PDB file of C-alpha atoms and ligand atoms in Angstrom:
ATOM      1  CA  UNK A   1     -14.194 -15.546  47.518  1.00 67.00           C
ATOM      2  CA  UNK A   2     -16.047 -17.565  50.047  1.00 78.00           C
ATOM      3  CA  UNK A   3     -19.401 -16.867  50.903  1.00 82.00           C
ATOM      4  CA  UNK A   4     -21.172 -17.372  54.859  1.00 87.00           C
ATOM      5  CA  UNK A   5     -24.810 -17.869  54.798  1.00 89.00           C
ATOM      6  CA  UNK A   6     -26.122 -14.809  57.125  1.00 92.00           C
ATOM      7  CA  UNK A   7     -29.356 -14.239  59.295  1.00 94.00           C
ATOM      8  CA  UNK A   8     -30.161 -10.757  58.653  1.00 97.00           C
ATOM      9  CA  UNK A   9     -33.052  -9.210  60.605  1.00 97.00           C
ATOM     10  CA  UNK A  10     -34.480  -6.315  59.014  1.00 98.00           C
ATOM     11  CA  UNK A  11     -36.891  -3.717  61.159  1.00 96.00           C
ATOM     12  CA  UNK A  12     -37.792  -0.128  61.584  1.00 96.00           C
ATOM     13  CA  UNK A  13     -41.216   1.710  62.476  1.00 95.00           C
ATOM     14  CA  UNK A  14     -44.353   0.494  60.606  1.00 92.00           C
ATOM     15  CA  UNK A  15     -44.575   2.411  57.555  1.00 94.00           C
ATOM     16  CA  UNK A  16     -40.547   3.317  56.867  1.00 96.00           C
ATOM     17  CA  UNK A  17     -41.008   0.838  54.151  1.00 97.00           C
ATOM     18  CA  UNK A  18     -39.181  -2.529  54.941  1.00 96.00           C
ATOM     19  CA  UNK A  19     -41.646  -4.275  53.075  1.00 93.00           C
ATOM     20  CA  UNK A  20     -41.260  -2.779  50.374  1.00 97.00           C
ATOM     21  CA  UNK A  21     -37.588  -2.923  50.198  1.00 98.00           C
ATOM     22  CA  UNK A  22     -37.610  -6.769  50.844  1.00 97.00           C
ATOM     23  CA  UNK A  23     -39.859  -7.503  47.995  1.00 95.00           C
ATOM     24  CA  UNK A  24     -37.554  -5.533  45.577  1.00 97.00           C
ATOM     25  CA  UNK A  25     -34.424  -6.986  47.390  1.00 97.00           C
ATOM     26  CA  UNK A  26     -35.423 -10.683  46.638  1.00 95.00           C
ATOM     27  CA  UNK A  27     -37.031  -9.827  42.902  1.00 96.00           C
ATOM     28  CA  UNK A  28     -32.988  -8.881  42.733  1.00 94.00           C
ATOM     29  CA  UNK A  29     -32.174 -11.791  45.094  1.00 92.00           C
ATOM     30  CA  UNK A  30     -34.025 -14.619  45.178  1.00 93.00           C
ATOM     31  CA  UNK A  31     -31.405 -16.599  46.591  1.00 92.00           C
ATOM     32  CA  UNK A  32     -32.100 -15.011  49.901  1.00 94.00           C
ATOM     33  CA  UNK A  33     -34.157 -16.822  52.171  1.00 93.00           C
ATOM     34  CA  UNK A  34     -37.873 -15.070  53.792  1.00 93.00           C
ATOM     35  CA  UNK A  35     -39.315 -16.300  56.962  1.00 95.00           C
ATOM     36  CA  UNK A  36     -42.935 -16.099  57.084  1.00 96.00           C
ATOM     37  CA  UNK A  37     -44.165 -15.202  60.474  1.00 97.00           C
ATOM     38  CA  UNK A  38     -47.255 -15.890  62.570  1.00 98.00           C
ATOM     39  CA  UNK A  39     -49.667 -13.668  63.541  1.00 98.00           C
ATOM     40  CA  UNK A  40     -53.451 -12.716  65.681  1.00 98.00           C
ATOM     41  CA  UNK A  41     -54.204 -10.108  63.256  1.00 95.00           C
ATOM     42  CA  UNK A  42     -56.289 -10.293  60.231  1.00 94.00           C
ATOM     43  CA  UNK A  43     -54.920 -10.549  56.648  1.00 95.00           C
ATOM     44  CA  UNK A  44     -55.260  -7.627  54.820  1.00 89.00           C
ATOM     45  CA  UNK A  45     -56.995  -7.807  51.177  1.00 90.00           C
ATOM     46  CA  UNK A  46     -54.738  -9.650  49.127  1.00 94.00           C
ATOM     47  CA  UNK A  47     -52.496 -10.916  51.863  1.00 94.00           C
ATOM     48  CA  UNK A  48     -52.521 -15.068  51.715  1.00 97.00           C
ATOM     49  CA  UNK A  49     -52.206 -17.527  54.387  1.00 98.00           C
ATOM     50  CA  UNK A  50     -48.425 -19.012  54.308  1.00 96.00           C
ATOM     51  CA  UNK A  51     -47.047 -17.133  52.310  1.00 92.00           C
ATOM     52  CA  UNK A  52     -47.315 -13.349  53.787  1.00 92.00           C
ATOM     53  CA  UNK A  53     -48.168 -14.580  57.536  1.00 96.00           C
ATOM     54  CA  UNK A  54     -49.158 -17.640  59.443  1.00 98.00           C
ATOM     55  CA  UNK A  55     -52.454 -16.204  60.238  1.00 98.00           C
ATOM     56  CA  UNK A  56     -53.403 -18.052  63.582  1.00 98.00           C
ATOM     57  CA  UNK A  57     -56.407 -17.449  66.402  1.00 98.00           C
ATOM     58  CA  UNK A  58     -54.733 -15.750  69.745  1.00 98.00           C
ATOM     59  CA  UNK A  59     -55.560 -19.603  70.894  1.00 98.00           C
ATOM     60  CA  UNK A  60     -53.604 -21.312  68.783  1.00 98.00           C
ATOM     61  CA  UNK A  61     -51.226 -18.541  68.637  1.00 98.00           C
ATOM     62  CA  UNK A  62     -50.772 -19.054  72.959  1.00 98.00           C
ATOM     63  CA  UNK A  63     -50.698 -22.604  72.849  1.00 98.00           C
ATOM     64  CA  UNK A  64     -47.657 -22.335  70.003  1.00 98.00           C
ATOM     65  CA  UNK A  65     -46.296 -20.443  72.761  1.00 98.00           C
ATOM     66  CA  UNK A  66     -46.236 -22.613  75.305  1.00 98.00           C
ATOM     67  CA  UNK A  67     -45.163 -25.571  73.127  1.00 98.00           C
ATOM     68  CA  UNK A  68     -41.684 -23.227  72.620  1.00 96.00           C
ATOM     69  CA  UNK A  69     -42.441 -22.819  68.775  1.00 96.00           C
ATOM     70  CA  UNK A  70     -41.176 -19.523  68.135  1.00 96.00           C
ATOM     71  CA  UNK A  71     -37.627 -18.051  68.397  1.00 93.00           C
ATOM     72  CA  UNK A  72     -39.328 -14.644  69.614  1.00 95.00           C
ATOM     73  CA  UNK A  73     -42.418 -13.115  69.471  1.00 96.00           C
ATOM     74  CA  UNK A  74     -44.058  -9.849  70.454  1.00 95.00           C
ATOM     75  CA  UNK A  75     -47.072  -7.940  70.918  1.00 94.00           C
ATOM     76  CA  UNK A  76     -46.786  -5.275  68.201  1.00 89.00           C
ATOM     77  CA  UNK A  77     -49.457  -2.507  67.643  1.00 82.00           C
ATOM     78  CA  UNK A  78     -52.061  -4.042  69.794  1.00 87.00           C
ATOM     79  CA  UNK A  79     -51.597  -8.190  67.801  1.00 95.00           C
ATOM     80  CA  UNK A  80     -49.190 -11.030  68.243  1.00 97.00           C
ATOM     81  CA  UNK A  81     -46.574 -11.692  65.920  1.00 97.00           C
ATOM     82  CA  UNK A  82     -43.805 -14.189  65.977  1.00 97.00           C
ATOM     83  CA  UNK A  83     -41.024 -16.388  64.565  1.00 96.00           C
ATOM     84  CA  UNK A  84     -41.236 -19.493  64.116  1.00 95.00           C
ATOM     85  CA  UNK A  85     -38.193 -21.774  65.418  1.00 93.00           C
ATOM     86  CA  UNK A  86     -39.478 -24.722  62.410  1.00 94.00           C
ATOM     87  CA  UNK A  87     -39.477 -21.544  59.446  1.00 93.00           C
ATOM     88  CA  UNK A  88     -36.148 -19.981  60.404  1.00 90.00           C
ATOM     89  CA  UNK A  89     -34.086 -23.981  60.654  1.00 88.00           C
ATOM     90  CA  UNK A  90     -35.885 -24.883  57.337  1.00 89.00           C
ATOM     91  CA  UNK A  91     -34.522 -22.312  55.500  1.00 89.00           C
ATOM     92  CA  UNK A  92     -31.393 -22.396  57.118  1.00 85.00           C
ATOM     93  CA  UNK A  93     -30.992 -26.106  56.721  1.00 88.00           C
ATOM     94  CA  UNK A  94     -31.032 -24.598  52.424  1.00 89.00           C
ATOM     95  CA  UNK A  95     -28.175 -23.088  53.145  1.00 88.00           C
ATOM     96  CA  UNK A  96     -29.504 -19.602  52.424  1.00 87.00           C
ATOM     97  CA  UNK A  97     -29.194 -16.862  54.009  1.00 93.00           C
ATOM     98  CA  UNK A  98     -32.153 -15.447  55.945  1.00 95.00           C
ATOM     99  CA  UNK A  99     -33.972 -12.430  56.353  1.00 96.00           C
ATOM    100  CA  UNK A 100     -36.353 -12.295  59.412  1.00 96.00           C
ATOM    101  CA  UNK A 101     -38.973  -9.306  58.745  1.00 95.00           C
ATOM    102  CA  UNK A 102     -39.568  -8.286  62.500  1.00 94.00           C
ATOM    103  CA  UNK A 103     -40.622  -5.429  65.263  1.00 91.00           C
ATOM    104  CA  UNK A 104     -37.749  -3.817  67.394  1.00 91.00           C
ATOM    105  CA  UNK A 105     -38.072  -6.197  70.362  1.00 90.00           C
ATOM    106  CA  UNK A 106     -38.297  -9.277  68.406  1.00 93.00           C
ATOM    107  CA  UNK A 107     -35.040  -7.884  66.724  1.00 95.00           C
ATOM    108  CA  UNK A 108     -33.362  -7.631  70.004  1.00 93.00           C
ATOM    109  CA  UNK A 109     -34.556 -10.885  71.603  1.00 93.00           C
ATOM    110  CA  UNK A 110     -33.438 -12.711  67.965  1.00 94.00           C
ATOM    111  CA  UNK A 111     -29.933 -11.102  68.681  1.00 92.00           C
ATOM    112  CA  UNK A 112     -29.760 -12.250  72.685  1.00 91.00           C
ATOM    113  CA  UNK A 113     -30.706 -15.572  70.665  1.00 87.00           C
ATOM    114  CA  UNK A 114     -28.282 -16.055  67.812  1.00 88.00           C
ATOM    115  CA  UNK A 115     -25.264 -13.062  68.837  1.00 90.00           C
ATOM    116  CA  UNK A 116     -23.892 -13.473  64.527  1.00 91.00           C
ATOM    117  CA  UNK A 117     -27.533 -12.101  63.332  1.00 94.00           C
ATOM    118  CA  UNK A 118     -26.828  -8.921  61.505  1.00 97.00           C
ATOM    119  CA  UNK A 119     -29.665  -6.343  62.686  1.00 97.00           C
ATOM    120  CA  UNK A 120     -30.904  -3.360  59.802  1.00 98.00           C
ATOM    121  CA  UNK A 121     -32.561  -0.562  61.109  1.00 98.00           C
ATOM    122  CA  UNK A 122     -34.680   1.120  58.070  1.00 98.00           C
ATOM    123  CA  UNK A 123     -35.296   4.458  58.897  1.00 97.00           C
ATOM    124  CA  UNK A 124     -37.689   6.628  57.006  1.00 97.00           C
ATOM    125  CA  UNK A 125     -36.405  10.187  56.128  1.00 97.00           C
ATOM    126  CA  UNK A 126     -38.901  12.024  58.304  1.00 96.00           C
ATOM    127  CA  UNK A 127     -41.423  11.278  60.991  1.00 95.00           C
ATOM    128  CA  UNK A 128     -43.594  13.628  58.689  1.00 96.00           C
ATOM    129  CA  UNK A 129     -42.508  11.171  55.868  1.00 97.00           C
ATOM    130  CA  UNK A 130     -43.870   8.423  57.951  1.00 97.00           C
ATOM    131  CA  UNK A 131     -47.159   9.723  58.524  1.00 95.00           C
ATOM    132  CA  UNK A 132     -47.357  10.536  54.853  1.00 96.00           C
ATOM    133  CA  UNK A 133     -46.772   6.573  53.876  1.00 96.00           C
ATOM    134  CA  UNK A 134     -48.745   5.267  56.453  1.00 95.00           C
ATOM    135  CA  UNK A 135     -52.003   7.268  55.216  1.00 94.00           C
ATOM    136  CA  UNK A 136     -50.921   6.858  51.427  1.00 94.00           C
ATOM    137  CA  UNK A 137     -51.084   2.340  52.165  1.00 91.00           C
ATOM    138  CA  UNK A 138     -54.738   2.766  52.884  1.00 87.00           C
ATOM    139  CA  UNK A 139     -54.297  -0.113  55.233  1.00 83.00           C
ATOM    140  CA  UNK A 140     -54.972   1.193  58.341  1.00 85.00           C
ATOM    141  CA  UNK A 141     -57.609   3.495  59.864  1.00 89.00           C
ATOM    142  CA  UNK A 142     -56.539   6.426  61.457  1.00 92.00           C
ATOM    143  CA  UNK A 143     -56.403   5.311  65.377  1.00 91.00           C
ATOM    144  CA  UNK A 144     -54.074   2.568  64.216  1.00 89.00           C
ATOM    145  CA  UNK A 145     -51.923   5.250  62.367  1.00 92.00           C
ATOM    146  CA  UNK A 146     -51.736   7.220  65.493  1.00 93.00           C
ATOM    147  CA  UNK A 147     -50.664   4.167  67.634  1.00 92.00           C
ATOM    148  CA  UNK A 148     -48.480   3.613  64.822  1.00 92.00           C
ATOM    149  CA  UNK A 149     -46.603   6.995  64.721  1.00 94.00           C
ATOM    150  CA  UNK A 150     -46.255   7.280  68.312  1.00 94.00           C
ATOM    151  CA  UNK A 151     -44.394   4.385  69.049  1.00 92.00           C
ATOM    152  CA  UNK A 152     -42.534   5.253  65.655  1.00 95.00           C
ATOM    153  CA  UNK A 153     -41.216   7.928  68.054  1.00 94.00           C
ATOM    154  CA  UNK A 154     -39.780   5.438  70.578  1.00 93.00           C
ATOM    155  CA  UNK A 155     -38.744   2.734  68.281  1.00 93.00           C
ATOM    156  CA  UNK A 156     -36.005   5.860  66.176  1.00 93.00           C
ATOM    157  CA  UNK A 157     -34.470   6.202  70.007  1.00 93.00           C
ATOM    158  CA  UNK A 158     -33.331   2.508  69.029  1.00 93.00           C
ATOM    159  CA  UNK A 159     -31.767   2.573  65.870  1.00 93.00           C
ATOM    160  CA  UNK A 160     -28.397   2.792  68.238  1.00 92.00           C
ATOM    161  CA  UNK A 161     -28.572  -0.691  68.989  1.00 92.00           C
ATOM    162  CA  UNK A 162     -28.455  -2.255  65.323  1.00 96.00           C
ATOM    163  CA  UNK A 163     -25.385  -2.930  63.402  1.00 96.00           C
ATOM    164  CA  UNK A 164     -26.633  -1.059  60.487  1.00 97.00           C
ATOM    165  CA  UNK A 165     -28.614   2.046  59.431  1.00 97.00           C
ATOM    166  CA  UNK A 166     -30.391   2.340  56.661  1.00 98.00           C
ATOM    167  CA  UNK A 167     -32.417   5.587  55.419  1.00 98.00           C
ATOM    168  CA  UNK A 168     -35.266   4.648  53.099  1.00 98.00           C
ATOM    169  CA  UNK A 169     -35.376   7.508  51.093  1.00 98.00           C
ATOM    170  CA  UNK A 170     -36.038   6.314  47.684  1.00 98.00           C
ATOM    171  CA  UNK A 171     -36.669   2.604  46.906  1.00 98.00           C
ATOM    172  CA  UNK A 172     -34.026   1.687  44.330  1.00 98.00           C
ATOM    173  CA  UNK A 173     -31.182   3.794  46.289  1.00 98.00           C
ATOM    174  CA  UNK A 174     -31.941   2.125  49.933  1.00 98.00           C
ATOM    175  CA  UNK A 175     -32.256  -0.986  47.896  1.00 98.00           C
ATOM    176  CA  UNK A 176     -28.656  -0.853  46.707  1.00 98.00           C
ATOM    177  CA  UNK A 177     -27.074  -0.170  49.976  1.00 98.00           C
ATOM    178  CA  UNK A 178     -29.231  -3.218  51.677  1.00 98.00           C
ATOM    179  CA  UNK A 179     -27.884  -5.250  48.961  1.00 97.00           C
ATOM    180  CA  UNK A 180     -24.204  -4.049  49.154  1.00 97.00           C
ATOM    181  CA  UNK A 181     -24.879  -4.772  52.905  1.00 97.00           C
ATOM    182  CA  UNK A 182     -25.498  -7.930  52.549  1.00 96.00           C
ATOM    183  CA  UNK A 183     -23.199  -8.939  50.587  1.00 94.00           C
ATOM    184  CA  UNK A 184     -20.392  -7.293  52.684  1.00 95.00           C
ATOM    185  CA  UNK A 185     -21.365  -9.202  55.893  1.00 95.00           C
ATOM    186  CA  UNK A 186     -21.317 -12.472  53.513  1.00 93.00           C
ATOM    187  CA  UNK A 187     -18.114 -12.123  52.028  1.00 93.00           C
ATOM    188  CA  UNK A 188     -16.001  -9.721  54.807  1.00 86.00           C
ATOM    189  CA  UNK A 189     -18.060 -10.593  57.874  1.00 84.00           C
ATOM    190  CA  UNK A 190     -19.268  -6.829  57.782  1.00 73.00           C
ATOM    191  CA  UNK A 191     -16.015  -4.970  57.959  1.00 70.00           C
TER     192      UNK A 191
HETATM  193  P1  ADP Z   1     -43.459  -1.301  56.292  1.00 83.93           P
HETATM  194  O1  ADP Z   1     -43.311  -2.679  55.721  1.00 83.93           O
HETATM  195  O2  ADP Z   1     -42.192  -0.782  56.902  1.00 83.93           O
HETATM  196  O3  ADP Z   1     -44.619  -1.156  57.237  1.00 83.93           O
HETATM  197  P2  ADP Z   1     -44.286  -0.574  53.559  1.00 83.93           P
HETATM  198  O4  ADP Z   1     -43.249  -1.265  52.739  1.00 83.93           O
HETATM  199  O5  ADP Z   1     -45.656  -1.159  53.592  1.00 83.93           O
HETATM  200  O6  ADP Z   1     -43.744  -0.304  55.064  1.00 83.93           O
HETATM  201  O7  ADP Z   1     -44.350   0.927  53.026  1.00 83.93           O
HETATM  202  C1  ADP Z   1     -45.297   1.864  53.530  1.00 83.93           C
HETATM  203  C2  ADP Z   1     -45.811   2.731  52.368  1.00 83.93           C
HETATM  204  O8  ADP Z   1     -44.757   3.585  51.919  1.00 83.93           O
HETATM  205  C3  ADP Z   1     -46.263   1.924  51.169  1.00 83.93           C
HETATM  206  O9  ADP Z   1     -47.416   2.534  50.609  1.00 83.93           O
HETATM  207  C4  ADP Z   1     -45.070   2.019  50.204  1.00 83.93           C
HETATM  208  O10 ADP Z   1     -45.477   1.931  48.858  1.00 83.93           O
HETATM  209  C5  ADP Z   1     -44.502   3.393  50.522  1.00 83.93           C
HETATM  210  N1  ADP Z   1     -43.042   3.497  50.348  1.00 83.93           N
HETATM  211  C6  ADP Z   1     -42.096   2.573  50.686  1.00 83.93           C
HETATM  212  N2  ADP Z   1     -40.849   3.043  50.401  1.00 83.93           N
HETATM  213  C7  ADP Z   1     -41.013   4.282  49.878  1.00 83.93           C
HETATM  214  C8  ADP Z   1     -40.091   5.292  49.385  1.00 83.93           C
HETATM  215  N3  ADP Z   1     -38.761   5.104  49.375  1.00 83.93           N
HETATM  216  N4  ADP Z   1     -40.615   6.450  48.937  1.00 83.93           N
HETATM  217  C9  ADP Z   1     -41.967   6.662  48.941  1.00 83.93           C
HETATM  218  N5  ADP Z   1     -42.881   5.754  49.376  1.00 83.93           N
HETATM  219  C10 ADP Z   1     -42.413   4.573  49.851  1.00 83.93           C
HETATM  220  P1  5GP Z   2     -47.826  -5.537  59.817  1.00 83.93           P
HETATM  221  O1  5GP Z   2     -49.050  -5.795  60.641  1.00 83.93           O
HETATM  222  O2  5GP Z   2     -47.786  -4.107  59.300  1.00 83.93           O
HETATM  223  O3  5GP Z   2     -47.574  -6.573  58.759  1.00 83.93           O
HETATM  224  O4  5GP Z   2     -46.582  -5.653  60.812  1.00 83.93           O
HETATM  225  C1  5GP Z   2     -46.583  -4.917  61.995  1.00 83.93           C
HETATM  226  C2  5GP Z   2     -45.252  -5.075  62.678  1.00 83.93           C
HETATM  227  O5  5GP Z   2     -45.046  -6.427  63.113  1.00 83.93           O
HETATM  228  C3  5GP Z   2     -44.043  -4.730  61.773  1.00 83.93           C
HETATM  229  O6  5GP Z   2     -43.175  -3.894  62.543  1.00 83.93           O
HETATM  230  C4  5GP Z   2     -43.437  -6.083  61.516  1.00 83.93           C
HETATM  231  O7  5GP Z   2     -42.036  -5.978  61.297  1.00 83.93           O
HETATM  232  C5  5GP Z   2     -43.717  -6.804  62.831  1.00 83.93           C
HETATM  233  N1  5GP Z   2     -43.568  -8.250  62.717  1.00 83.93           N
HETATM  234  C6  5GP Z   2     -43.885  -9.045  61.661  1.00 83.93           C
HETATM  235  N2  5GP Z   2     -43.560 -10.312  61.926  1.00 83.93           N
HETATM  236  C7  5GP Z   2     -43.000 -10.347  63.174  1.00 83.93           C
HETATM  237  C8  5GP Z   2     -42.428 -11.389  63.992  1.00 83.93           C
HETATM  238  O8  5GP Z   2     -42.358 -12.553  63.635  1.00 83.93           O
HETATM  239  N3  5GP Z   2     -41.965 -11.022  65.208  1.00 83.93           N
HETATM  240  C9  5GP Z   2     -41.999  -9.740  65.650  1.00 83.93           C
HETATM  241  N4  5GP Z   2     -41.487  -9.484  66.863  1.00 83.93           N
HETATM  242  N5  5GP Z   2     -42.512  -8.748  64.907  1.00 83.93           N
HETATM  243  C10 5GP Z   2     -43.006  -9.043  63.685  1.00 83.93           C
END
């Protein structure tokens, strides 16, 4: 069976989990390619430069801009983030297929960008689920939860506009049906 090398774009409300679910995708897949994005905010303890973010000054971050680096970027939850056109062709140049780890509008823009992306909405099971994960990853103090959960609200209104729907209600089941997603869009073009 012949095989097409994909750009998935996986995204959902802060908290639903997709981070989570893309580590324990590509333990099962390394194959599959990450990009690493840039970013204005701060690395969290334990996150590393290059390898969980581009972390960059909002100066170098707008002069990146200008220079037409990035495929898309945003202004998500107050920082910038974006994609970076040299990340995504790199890894697509190994023949991989891609997963791009982004915010709604980035997802959108990436699709008005490259129309075969496949975009996967992760969806948690509850906005009272949500809140719950948010608090439980300690990462964030509560005003950024709040700005968090409310535009959680506005960003579910969305999930419309993606190809697929995925409910993150335990790890190993949404796991298996972002895998079997995958590899339907690789092998059957989706269908
Ligand atoms: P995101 O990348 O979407 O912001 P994370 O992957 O950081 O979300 O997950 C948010 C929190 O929820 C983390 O503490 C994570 O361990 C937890 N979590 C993720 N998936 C599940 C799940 N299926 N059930 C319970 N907790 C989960
Ligand atoms: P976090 O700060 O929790 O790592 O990420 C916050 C949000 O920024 C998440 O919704 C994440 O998907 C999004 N994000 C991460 N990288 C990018 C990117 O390159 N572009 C866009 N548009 N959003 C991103």
């Amino acid at each position: 069976m012949t095989r097409q090398s994909r750009l998935f774009v996986i995204s959902g409300p802060s908290g639903a989990g997709k981070g989570t679910l893309v580590a324990q995708l590509r333990k099962e897949h390394p194959e599959l390619g990450l990009a690493v994005s840039a970013t204005t905010r701060s690395p969290r303890p334990g996150e590393v430069d290059g390898k969980d973010y581009y972390f960059l000054s909002e100066g170098e971050f707008k002069r990146r801009v200008a220079a037409g680096e990035f495929v898309e970027w945003a202004y998500v939850h107050g920082h910038m983030y974006g994609t970076l056109v040299k990340e995504v062709e790199r890894l697509l140049a190994q023949g991989k297929s891609l997963i791009l780890e982004i915010d709604i509008q980035g997802a959108l823009n990436v699709k008005k960008v490259w129309p075969d992306a496949v975009l996967i909405f992760i969806e948690p099971p509850s906005l009272e689920e949500l809140e719950r994960r948010l608090c439980g990853r300690g990462t964030e103090d509560e005003q950024s939860i709040e700005l968090r959960l409310k535009n959680a609200k506005h960003e579910m209104t969305l999930a419309d506009d993606y190809d697929v729907c995925i409910v993150n209600d335990t790890v190993d089941r949404a796991v298996r049906e972002l895998s079997d997603t995958i590899e339907r869009y690789e092998t059957e073009g989706g269908k």
